[in-house]
CSV table of C-alpha atoms in Angstrom, one decimal:
chain,number,residue,atom,x,y,z
A,211,MET,CA,20.7,-8.4,-31.6
A,212,LYS,CA,20.6,-5.2,-33.6
A,213,LEU,CA,17.7,-3.0,-34.8
A,214,GLN,CA,17.4,-2.8,-38.5
A,215,THR,CA,14.0,-1.3,-39.5
A,216,VAL,CA,11.1,0.3,-37.7
A,217,LYS,CA,7.7,0.8,-39.4
A,218,ILE,CA,4.9,2.4,-37.4
A,219,ALA,CA,1.4,2.5,-38.9
A,220,LYS,CA,0.1,4.4,-35.9
A,221,PHE,CA,1.2,4.7,-32.3
A,222,LYS,CA,0.6,7.7,-30.1
A,223,CYS,CA,1.8,10.8,-32.0
A,224,LEU,CA,3.6,8.8,-34.7
A,225,GLU,CA,1.8,7.8,-37.9
A,226,ASN,CA,3.1,6.2,-41.1
A,227,PHE,CA,6.6,6.6,-39.7
A,228,GLU,CA,9.5,4.4,-41.1
A,229,ALA,CA,13.2,4.4,-40.3
A,230,GLU,CA,16.1,2.4,-41.6
A,231,VAL,CA,18.6,2.0,-38.8
A,232,LYS,CA,20.8,-0.9,-40.0
A,233,GLY,CA,22.3,-1.7,-36.7
A,234,LYS,CA,23.8,1.8,-36.2
A,235,ASN,CA,23.8,3.9,-33.1
A,236,ILE,CA,21.1,6.5,-33.4
A,237,LEU,CA,20.2,9.8,-31.8
A,238,LEU,CA,16.5,10.7,-31.7
A,239,LEU,CA,16.0,14.4,-31.8
A,240,ALA,CA,12.7,16.3,-31.3
A,241,ASP,CA,10.9,18.6,-29.0
A,242,ASN,CA,8.9,17.1,-26.1
A,243,GLY,CA,5.8,15.2,-27.1
A,244,LYS,CA,7.0,14.7,-30.7
A,245,GLY,CA,7.7,10.9,-30.8
A,246,LYS,CA,11.1,10.2,-29.3
A,247,SER,CA,9.7,8.1,-26.4
A,248,SER,CA,7.0,6.6,-28.7
A,249,PHE,CA,9.7,5.3,-31.1
A,250,MET,CA,11.7,3.7,-28.2
A,251,GLN,CA,8.5,2.3,-26.6
A,252,ILE,CA,7.3,0.4,-29.6
A,253,ILE,CA,10.7,-1.3,-30.0
A,254,ARG,CA,10.7,-2.3,-26.4
A,255,ILE,CA,7.1,-3.6,-26.6
A,256,ALA,CA,8.0,-5.6,-29.6
A,257,LEU,CA,10.8,-7.2,-27.6
A,258,GLY,CA,8.2,-8.2,-24.9
A,259,ASP,CA,8.6,-5.3,-22.4
A,260,ASN,CA,5.0,-5.0,-21.2
A,261,THR,CA,6.0,-2.1,-18.8
A,262,CYS,CA,6.1,0.2,-21.9
A,263,ILE,CA,2.5,-0.3,-23.0
A,264,PRO,CA,0.5,2.9,-22.2
A,265,PRO,CA,-3.0,2.6,-20.8
A,266,ASP,CA,-5.7,2.3,-23.6
A,267,ALA,CA,-2.9,2.0,-26.2
A,268,GLU,CA,-3.9,1.6,-29.8
A,269,GLY,CA,-1.9,1.1,-32.9
A,270,SER,CA,0.5,-1.2,-34.8
A,271,GLY,CA,4.0,-1.5,-36.1
A,272,VAL,CA,6.7,-3.7,-37.4
A,273,VAL,CA,10.2,-4.0,-35.9
A,274,VAL,CA,13.0,-5.9,-37.8
A,275,MET,CA,16.0,-7.1,-35.8
A,276,ASP,CA,19.1,-8.9,-36.8
A,277,LYS,CA,20.2,-11.8,-34.6
A,278,ASN,CA,23.5,-13.5,-35.5
A,279,GLY,CA,23.0,-12.6,-39.1
A,280,LYS,CA,19.4,-13.7,-39.3
A,281,ALA,CA,16.4,-11.4,-39.6
A,282,LEU,CA,13.6,-11.5,-37.0
A,283,THR,CA,10.4,-9.6,-37.7
A,284,PHE,CA,8.3,-8.5,-34.7
A,285,LYS,CA,4.7,-7.5,-35.6
A,286,VAL,CA,3.0,-5.5,-33.0
A,287,LYS,CA,-0.7,-4.8,-32.6
A,288,MET,CA,-2.2,-2.8,-29.6
A,289,LYS,CA,-5.7,-2.4,-28.5
A,290,ASP,CA,-7.3,-1.3,-25.3
A,291,GLY,CA,-3.9,-1.1,-23.6
A,292,LYS,CA,-2.9,-4.7,-24.6
A,293,ALA,CA,-0.4,-5.9,-27.1
A,294,SER,CA,-0.2,-9.0,-29.3
A,295,ILE,CA,3.2,-9.8,-30.8
A,296,LYS,CA,4.1,-12.2,-33.6
A,297,VAL,CA,7.7,-13.1,-34.4
A,298,GLU,CA,8.8,-14.5,-37.7
A,299,GLY,CA,12.2,-15.5,-38.9
A,300,GLU,CA,14.3,-18.3,-40.2
A,301,ASP,CA,13.0,-21.5,-38.5
A,302,ILE,CA,11.1,-19.2,-36.0
A,303,TYR,CA,7.4,-18.4,-35.6
A,304,ILE,CA,6.0,-17.2,-32.4
A,305,ASP,CA,2.3,-16.3,-32.2
A,306,ASP,CA,1.9,-14.0,-29.2
A,307,LYS,CA,3.5,-16.3,-26.6
A,308,LYS,CA,5.2,-14.2,-24.0
A,309,GLY,CA,7.3,-17.0,-22.6
A,310,ALA,CA,8.7,-17.9,-26.0
A,311,ILE,CA,9.4,-14.2,-26.8
A,312,SER,CA,11.2,-13.8,-23.4
A,313,ALA,CA,13.3,-16.9,-24.1
A,314,LEU,CA,14.2,-15.5,-27.5
A,315,VAL,CA,15.0,-12.0,-26.4
A,316,GLY,CA,16.3,-12.5,-22.8
A,317,ALA,CA,16.0,-10.3,-19.7
A,318,LEU,CA,14.6,-6.8,-20.1
A,319,ASP,CA,13.8,-6.0,-16.5
A,320,PHE,CA,16.6,-3.5,-15.9
A,321,ASP,CA,15.6,0.0,-16.8
A,322,ILE,CA,18.5,2.4,-17.1
A,323,ASN,CA,16.3,5.5,-16.7
A,324,GLU,CA,14.6,4.1,-13.7
A,325,PHE,CA,18.0,3.2,-12.2
A,326,VAL,CA,19.1,6.9,-12.6
A,327,GLU,CA,15.8,8.2,-11.0
A,328,TRP,CA,16.3,5.8,-8.0
A,329,SER,CA,19.6,7.4,-7.2
A,330,LYS,CA,17.8,10.6,-6.2
A,331,THR,CA,16.1,9.3,-3.0
A,332,LYS,CA,16.9,7.2,0.0
A,333,ALA,CA,14.2,4.7,-0.8
A,334,GLY,CA,15.3,4.5,-4.5
A,335,GLN,CA,18.9,4.0,-3.4
A,336,LYS,CA,17.8,0.9,-1.5
A,337,LYS,CA,16.0,-0.3,-4.6
A,338,GLN,CA,19.2,0.1,-6.5
A,339,VAL,CA,20.9,-2.2,-4.0
A,340,GLU,CA,18.2,-4.9,-4.3
A,341,LYS,CA,18.4,-4.7,-8.1
A,342,PHE,CA,22.2,-4.9,-8.1
A,343,LYS,CA,22.0,-8.1,-6.0
A,344,GLU,CA,20.0,-9.8,-8.8
A,345,PHE,CA,23.2,-9.6,-10.9
A,346,LEU,CA,25.2,-11.6,-8.3
A,347,PRO,CA,25.8,-15.4,-8.5
A,348,ALA,CA,23.1,-17.5,-6.8
A,349,ASP,CA,25.5,-18.8,-4.1
A,350,VAL,CA,26.6,-15.2,-3.2
A,351,ARG,CA,22.9,-14.1,-3.1
A,352,LEU,CA,22.1,-17.0,-0.8
A,353,GLU,CA,25.0,-16.2,1.6
A,354,LEU,CA,24.1,-12.5,1.6
A,355,ASN,CA,20.4,-13.3,2.3
A,356,LYS,CA,21.4,-15.5,5.2
A,357,LEU,CA,23.6,-12.8,6.7
A,358,GLU,CA,20.9,-10.1,6.1
A,359,GLY,CA,18.3,-12.4,7.6
A,360,ARG,CA,20.6,-12.8,10.7
A,361,ILE,CA,21.0,-9.0,10.9
A,362,LYS,CA,17.3,-8.4,10.6
A,363,MET,CA,16.5,-10.9,13.4
A,364,ALA,CA,19.2,-9.5,15.6
A,365,TYR,CA,18.1,-5.9,14.8
A,366,ASP,CA,14.4,-6.6,15.5
A,367,GLU,CA,15.4,-8.4,18.8
A,368,ARG,CA,17.7,-5.5,19.7
A,369,THR,CA,14.8,-3.0,19.0
A,370,GLU,CA,12.6,-4.9,21.5
A,371,VAL,CA,15.4,-5.1,24.1
A,372,ASN,CA,16.2,-1.4,23.7
A,373,ARG,CA,12.5,-0.6,24.0
A,374,ASP,CA,12.4,-2.5,27.3
A,375,LYS,CA,15.7,-0.9,28.3
A,376,ASP,CA,14.4,2.6,27.8
A,377,LYS,CA,11.2,1.7,29.7
A,378,THR,CA,13.2,0.4,32.6
A,379,SER,CA,15.5,3.4,32.6
A,380,LYS,CA,12.5,5.7,32.8
A,381,LEU,CA,11.1,3.7,35.8
A,382,ILE,CA,14.4,3.9,37.6
A,383,ALA,CA,14.7,7.7,36.9
A,384,ALA,CA,11.2,8.2,38.3
A,385,HIS,CA,11.8,5.9,41.4
A,386,PRO,CA,11.7,7.8,44.7
A,387,LEU,CA,15.0,6.1,45.8
A,388,CYS,CA,16.8,6.5,42.5
A,389,ASP,CA,19.5,8.7,44.1
A,390,MET,CA,20.4,6.2,46.8
A,391,ASP,CA,23.8,4.5,46.7
A,392,PRO,CA,23.4,0.7,45.9
A,393,ILE,CA,25.2,-0.2,49.1
A,394,ASP,CA,22.9,1.9,51.2
A,395,LEU,CA,19.9,0.6,49.3
A,396,GLY,CA,21.0,-3.0,50.2
A,397,LEU,CA,21.1,-2.1,53.9
A,398,ILE,CA,17.4,-1.4,54.2
A,399,GLN,CA,15.8,-4.3,56.2
A,400,LYS,CA,12.4,-5.7,56.5
A,401,VAL,CA,10.6,-5.4,59.9
A,402,ASP,CA,8.3,-8.1,61.4
A,403,VAL,CA,5.1,-6.2,61.7
A,404,GLN,CA,3.2,-9.3,62.9
A,405,LYS,CA,5.1,-9.3,66.1
A,406,LEU,CA,4.1,-5.7,66.8
A,407,LEU,CA,0.5,-6.5,65.9
A,408,ASP,CA,0.5,-9.4,68.4
A,409,LYS,CA,2.0,-7.1,71.0
A,410,LYS,CA,-0.7,-4.5,70.3
A,411,GLU,CA,-3.4,-7.2,70.8
A,412,HIS,CA,-1.8,-8.2,74.1
A,413,ILE,CA,-1.8,-4.5,75.3
A,414,LYS,CA,-5.3,-4.1,74.1
A,415,THR,CA,-6.5,-7.2,76.0
A,416,ALA,CA,-4.7,-6.0,79.2
A,417,LEU,CA,-6.2,-2.5,79.0
A,418,ASN,CA,-9.7,-3.9,78.3
A,419,ASN,CA,-9.4,-6.2,81.4
A,420,GLU,CA,-8.3,-3.1,83.4
A,421,TYR,CA,-11.3,-1.2,82.1
A,422,LEU,CA,-13.7,-4.0,82.9
A,423,ASN,CA,-12.4,-4.3,86.4
A,424,ALA,CA,-12.7,-0.5,86.9
A,425,LYS,CA,-16.2,-0.6,85.5
A,426,LYS,CA,-17.1,-3.4,87.9
A,427,THR,CA,-15.8,-1.4,90.8
A,428,ASN,CA,-17.7,1.7,89.7
A,429,ASP,CA,-20.9,-0.2,89.2
A,430,ALA,CA,-20.6,-1.5,92.8
A,431,ILE,CA,-19.9,2.0,94.2
A,432,ARG,CA,-22.9,3.5,92.2
A,433,ALA,CA,-25.2,0.7,93.5
A,434,ALA,CA,-24.2,1.3,97.1
A,435,HIS,CA,-24.7,5.1,96.6
A,436,LYS,CA,-28.1,4.5,95.1
A,437,THR,CA,-29.1,2.3,98.1
A,438,LYS,CA,-28.0,5.1,100.5
A,439,CYS,CA,-29.9,7.7,98.6
A,440,ASP,CA,-33.0,5.6,98.4
A,441,SER,CA,-32.8,5.1,102.3
A,442,ILE,CA,-32.5,8.9,102.8
A,443,ARG,CA,-35.4,9.6,100.5
A,444,GLU,CA,-37.6,7.0,102.3
A,445,LEU,CA,-36.7,8.5,105.8
A,446,THR,CA,-37.3,12.0,104.5
A,447,THR,CA,-40.7,11.0,103.0
A,448,LYS,CA,-41.8,9.4,106.3
A,449,HIS,CA,-40.7,12.4,108.3
A,450,ASN,CA,-42.5,14.8,106.0
A,451,GLU,CA,-45.7,12.7,106.1
A,452,LYS,CA,-45.7,12.9,110.0
A,453,THR,CA,-44.9,16.6,109.8
A,454,GLN,CA,-47.9,17.0,107.5
A,455,GLU,CA,-50.2,15.1,109.9
A,456,LYS,CA,-49.2,17.4,112.8
A,457,ARG,CA,-49.6,20.5,110.6
A,458,ASN,CA,-53.1,19.2,109.6
A,459,ALA,CA,-53.9,18.8,113.4
A,460,LEU,CA,-52.5,22.3,114.1
A,461,ASN,CA,-54.7,23.8,111.3
A,462,SER,CA,-57.7,22.0,112.9
A,463,ALA,CA,-56.9,23.4,116.3
A,464,ARG,CA,-56.6,26.9,114.9
A,465,SER,CA,-59.9,26.5,113.1
A,466,TYR,CA,-61.4,25.4,116.5
A,467,LEU,CA,-59.8,28.4,118.3
A,468,LYS,CA,-61.1,30.8,115.6
A,469,ALA,CA,-64.6,29.3,116.1
A,470,LEU,CA,-64.4,29.8,119.9
A,471,ASN,CA,-63.2,33.4,119.4
A,472,GLU,CA,-66.1,34.0,117.1
A,473,LEU,CA,-68.5,32.7,119.9
A,474,GLY,CA,-67.0,35.1,122.4
A,475,TYR,CA,-64.7,32.6,124.2
A,476,SER,CA,-61.2,33.5,124.9
A,477,GLY,CA,-58.6,32.5,127.3
A,478,ASP,CA,-55.0,32.0,128.1
A,479,GLU,CA,-55.5,28.2,128.1
A,480,VAL,CA,-56.7,28.1,124.6
A,481,ASN,CA,-53.9,30.3,123.3
A,482,GLN,CA,-51.4,28.2,125.2
A,483,PHE,CA,-52.7,25.1,123.7
A,484,CYS,CA,-52.2,26.4,120.2
A,485,LEU,CA,-48.6,27.5,121.0
A,486,ASP,CA,-47.8,24.1,122.5
A,487,LEU,CA,-49.2,22.2,119.5
A,488,GLU,CA,-47.3,24.3,117.0
A,489,SER,CA,-44.0,23.7,118.8
A,490,THR,CA,-44.4,20.0,118.2
A,491,VAL,CA,-44.6,20.4,114.4
A,492,PRO,CA,-41.2,19.6,112.8
A,493,ALA,CA,-39.9,21.4,109.7
A,494,LEU,CA,-40.2,19.8,106.2
A,495,LYS,CA,-36.9,18.4,105.0
A,496,ASN,CA,-35.3,18.4,101.5
A,497,PHE,CA,-33.4,15.4,100.1
A,498,THR,CA,-29.7,15.9,99.8
A,499,GLU,CA,-27.8,13.3,97.7
A,500,PRO,CA,-24.6,12.1,99.5
A,501,GLU,CA,-21.2,12.5,97.6
A,502,LEU,CA,-19.9,9.5,95.6
A,503,GLU,CA,-16.6,8.2,96.9
A,504,GLY,CA,-14.1,6.0,95.2
A,505,ILE,CA,-15.7,6.1,91.7
A,506,ILE,CA,-13.3,6.1,88.6
A,507,ASP,CA,-14.7,8.4,85.9
A,508,GLU,CA,-11.9,7.9,83.3
A,509,MET,CA,-10.7,5.0,81.1
A,510,PRO,CA,-7.4,3.4,82.0
A,511,ASP,CA,-4.3,5.2,80.6
A,512,ASN,CA,-4.2,4.8,76.7
A,513,ALA,CA,-0.5,5.7,76.4
A,514,PRO,CA,0.7,2.1,75.7
A,515,MET,CA,-1.7,1.8,72.7
A,516,THR,CA,-0.6,5.1,71.3
A,517,ALA,CA,3.1,4.0,71.6
A,518,ILE,CA,2.5,0.6,69.9
A,519,ASP,CA,0.5,2.3,67.1
A,520,LEU,CA,3.4,4.6,66.4
A,521,GLU,CA,5.8,1.7,66.5
A,522,ILE,CA,3.6,-0.2,64.0
A,523,ALA,CA,3.2,2.8,61.7
A,524,GLY,CA,7.0,3.2,61.7
A,525,ALA,CA,7.5,-0.5,60.9
A,526,GLN,CA,5.0,-0.3,58.1
A,527,GLU,CA,6.7,2.8,56.7
A,528,ALA,CA,10.1,0.9,56.9
A,529,ASN,CA,8.6,-2.1,55.1
A,530,SER,CA,7.2,0.1,52.4
A,531,LYS,CA,10.7,1.6,51.9
A,532,TYR,CA,12.1,-2.0,51.9
A,533,ILE,CA,9.6,-3.0,49.1
A,534,SER,CA,10.5,0.1,47.2
A,535,ALA,CA,14.2,-0.6,47.6
A,536,THR,CA,13.8,-4.2,46.5
A,537,GLU,CA,11.9,-3.1,43.4
A,538,LEU,CA,14.7,-0.6,42.5
A,539,ILE,CA,17.3,-3.2,43.0
A,540,ARG,CA,15.4,-5.5,40.6
A,541,LEU,CA,15.0,-2.7,38.0
A,542,ARG,CA,18.7,-2.0,38.1
A,543,LYS,CA,19.6,-5.6,37.6
A,544,GLU,CA,17.0,-5.8,34.8
A,545,LEU,CA,18.6,-2.7,33.2
A,546,GLU,CA,22.0,-4.4,33.4
A,547,THR,CA,20.6,-7.5,31.7
A,548,PHE,CA,19.0,-5.4,28.9
A,549,THR,CA,22.2,-3.4,28.4
A,550,GLU,CA,24.2,-6.6,28.2
A,551,GLN,CA,21.7,-8.2,25.7
A,552,SER,CA,21.7,-5.1,23.6
A,553,GLY,CA,25.5,-5.1,23.5
A,554,GLU,CA,25.6,-8.7,22.5
A,555,LEU,CA,23.1,-8.2,19.7
A,556,THR,CA,25.0,-5.1,18.5
A,557,ALA,CA,28.1,-7.2,18.3
A,558,LYS,CA,26.2,-9.8,16.4
A,559,ILE,CA,24.9,-7.2,13.9
A,560,ASP,CA,28.3,-5.7,13.5
A,561,SER,CA,29.8,-9.2,12.9
A,562,SER,CA,27.3,-10.0,10.3
A,563,ARG,CA,27.7,-6.7,8.6
A,564,GLN,CA,31.5,-7.3,8.5
A,565,SER,CA,30.8,-10.7,7.0
A,566,ILE,CA,28.7,-9.0,4.3
A,567,SER,CA,31.4,-6.4,3.7
A,568,ASP,CA,34.0,-9.2,3.4
A,569,ALA,CA,31.7,-11.1,1.0
A,570,ILE,CA,31.2,-8.0,-1.1
A,571,LYS,CA,34.9,-7.4,-1.3
A,572,ASP,CA,35.5,-11.0,-2.4
A,573,MET,CA,32.7,-11.2,-4.9
A,574,SER,CA,33.0,-10.7,-8.6
A,575,SER,CA,31.0,-7.6,-9.4
A,576,PRO,CA,29.2,-7.3,-12.7
A,577,VAL,CA,30.6,-3.7,-12.8
A,578,GLU,CA,34.2,-3.3,-11.6
A,579,GLY,CA,34.4,-1.1,-8.6
A,580,LEU,CA,30.6,-1.3,-7.9
A,581,GLY,CA,29.5,-2.6,-4.5
A,582,PHE,CA,27.1,-1.7,-1.8
A,583,ASN,CA,26.4,-1.2,1.9
A,584,ASP,CA,23.2,-1.3,3.9
A,585,GLU,CA,21.8,1.9,2.4
A,586,MET,CA,23.2,2.4,-1.1
A,587,LEU,CA,25.4,1.4,-4.0
A,588,LEU,CA,29.1,2.4,-3.8
A,589,TYR,CA,31.2,3.0,-6.9
A,590,ASN,CA,34.9,2.8,-5.9
A,591,GLY,CA,33.8,3.7,-2.4
A,592,VAL,CA,31.7,6.7,-3.5
A,593,PRO,CA,27.9,6.7,-2.9
A,594,VAL,CA,25.8,6.4,-6.1
A,595,SER,CA,23.9,9.6,-5.5
A,596,PRO,CA,23.5,13.0,-7.3
A,597,ASP,CA,25.4,14.4,-4.2
A,598,SER,CA,28.5,12.4,-5.1
A,599,LEU,CA,28.3,11.5,-8.8
A,600,SER,CA,27.1,13.4,-11.8
A,601,THR,CA,24.0,12.2,-13.7
A,602,SER,CA,26.1,11.2,-16.6
A,603,GLU,CA,28.3,9.0,-14.3
A,604,ILE,CA,25.2,7.3,-12.9
A,605,ILE,CA,23.9,6.8,-16.5
A,606,GLU,CA,27.2,5.1,-17.4
A,607,LEU,CA,26.8,2.7,-14.4
A,608,GLY,CA,23.3,2.0,-15.6
A,609,VAL,CA,24.6,1.2,-19.0
A,610,ARG,CA,27.2,-1.2,-17.6
A,611,LEU,CA,24.5,-3.0,-15.5
A,612,LYS,CA,22.1,-3.2,-18.4
A,613,MET,CA,24.8,-4.9,-20.5
A,614,ALA,CA,25.5,-7.2,-17.6
A,615,GLU,CA,21.8,-8.1,-17.3
A,616,ASN,CA,21.6,-9.5,-20.9
A,617,PRO,CA,24.9,-9.5,-22.8
A,618,ASP,CA,23.1,-11.0,-25.8
A,619,LEU,CA,20.4,-8.3,-26.1
A,620,GLY,CA,22.7,-5.9,-28.0
A,621,ILE,CA,20.6,-2.8,-27.6
A,622,LEU,CA,20.8,0.1,-25.1
A,623,PHE,CA,17.8,2.5,-24.8
A,624,LEU,CA,18.9,5.8,-23.2
A,625,GLU,CA,16.7,8.7,-22.4
A,626,HIS,CA,17.7,12.3,-21.5
A,627,GLY,CA,20.8,12.4,-23.7
A,628,GLU,CA,21.0,16.1,-22.9
A,629,SER,CA,22.3,15.0,-19.4
A,630,LEU,CA,25.3,13.4,-21.0
A,631,GLY,CA,28.3,15.6,-21.8
A,632,GLU,CA,30.4,15.0,-24.9
A,633,GLU,CA,33.0,13.0,-23.0
A,634,ARG,CA,30.5,10.8,-21.2
A,635,LEU,CA,28.6,10.1,-24.4
A,636,LYS,CA,31.9,9.2,-26.1
A,637,THR,CA,32.7,6.8,-23.1
A,638,ILE,CA,29.3,5.1,-23.3
A,639,LEU,CA,29.6,4.6,-27.1
A,640,GLU,CA,33.1,3.1,-26.6
A,641,ILE,CA,31.7,0.8,-23.9
A,642,ALA,CA,28.8,-0.2,-26.2
A,643,LYS,CA,31.2,-0.8,-29.1
A,644,LYS,CA,33.4,-3.0,-27.0
A,645,ASN,CA,30.5,-5.1,-25.9
A,646,ASP,CA,28.8,-5.1,-29.3
A,647,PHE,CA,25.8,-3.1,-28.2
A,648,GLN,CA,23.7,-0.7,-30.3
A,649,VAL,CA,22.8,2.6,-28.7
A,650,ILE,CA,19.4,4.3,-29.2
A,651,LEU,CA,19.6,7.6,-27.5
A,652,GLU,CA,16.9,10.3,-27.2
A,653,GLN,CA,17.5,14.0,-26.7
A,654,VAL,CA,15.3,17.0,-26.4
A,655,GLN,CA,15.8,19.6,-29.2
A,656,ARG,CA,13.7,22.7,-28.7
A,657,GLY,CA,11.6,23.8,-31.7
A,658,GLN,CA,12.1,20.5,-33.6
A,659,GLU,CA,8.5,19.5,-34.5
A,660,LYS,CA,9.3,16.3,-36.4
A,661,LEU,CA,11.2,13.3,-35.1
A,662,VAL,CA,14.7,13.1,-36.7
A,663,LEU,CA,17.1,10.2,-36.5
A,664,GLU,CA,20.8,10.8,-36.6
A,665,ILE,CA,23.6,8.2,-36.8
A,666,ILE,CA,26.2,8.7,-34.0
A,667,GLY,CA,29.5,7.1,-33.4
A,668,ASP,CA,31.3,5.0,-36.0
């Protein structure tokens, strides 16, 4: 298919514009914003490329193409950002049916300019790989998809395993026994604390019985002591009562004597009587509590309890260390398992990647020397990137892929012609000629206010 004529009633900055191309290679020259892209867009819209329709687009135009010696007229009308297309030709009439136009024109999805832009970023380079795969035979794509699916599953599984592995490694590093040799770690034994607890209970019972017996003896001694003290108090009380009675009698005698003296009586007999009576009065006594003998004031010796408590505490500490050691042994075994699983998954990923590499080597590429890896396209082993290839080299690759996408389309739309050197342009024109493609190339020319079309090549 070759472009013959373009008539634009109005579209963007172009109005009443007409060009006779007659299937030749043309170079569009103008300053920015003067219609180069608009000219290319309306042709692509006519061929059914909806990605070229600007928002709120208005206008109309006619594009005449030659297909196998027969003229096809594409009439385009745009309103509110939507385009209606009618195609007329010998035995052909299509009234705005996208499916019919697509069947007539063929694939238009591959955009050379987009392909060049993709090469500039990591994300774009991955898009280049995915786009390139669309050019491969269905059976090759199916096999690659299987291998890539296998890699993704293994990669995701390995990511989970490595996450668990890292977590376990951190737990081991933070473990209080992490520096212990595995052999020494395995020698740590568990102690039967229950036997020690039973022993403690036995000692406690014996000490308690000893205490109860001592208490019983003490209670008996105190009871006897109390009885003795009570007897002493009773005897003392009776003695003091008799003493008080005699004192009362003495006081009465003294009062009588005093009365006799006051009446003028006196005599040795009376005085002697008072002396004799006073000598019979005993002294008052104070109660003195007898000493306690044989009483036990202290509890039985608690040393056995202290010893068993220390033994139990030591056993519990040993068991705590045993539990800690058991956990560390488990973590180390777990780490070994995760390490082994990660290695197996890595081997699986590497094997699948090698299978992909072998499949790529064996496949028939749409562009000789063009292949790919996980991250980007490779051209004769060189990454398709501005760091490795010039823009013109990447454009040439895009040209070759575009022709591979739709060999019958017959038209190449190229932007940024200023990026192509003379030799690269010559190579592209030779490639186009060899594959019977027409080139429509745009190039910025500073100061050129009107769109100019120049024939290039033969």
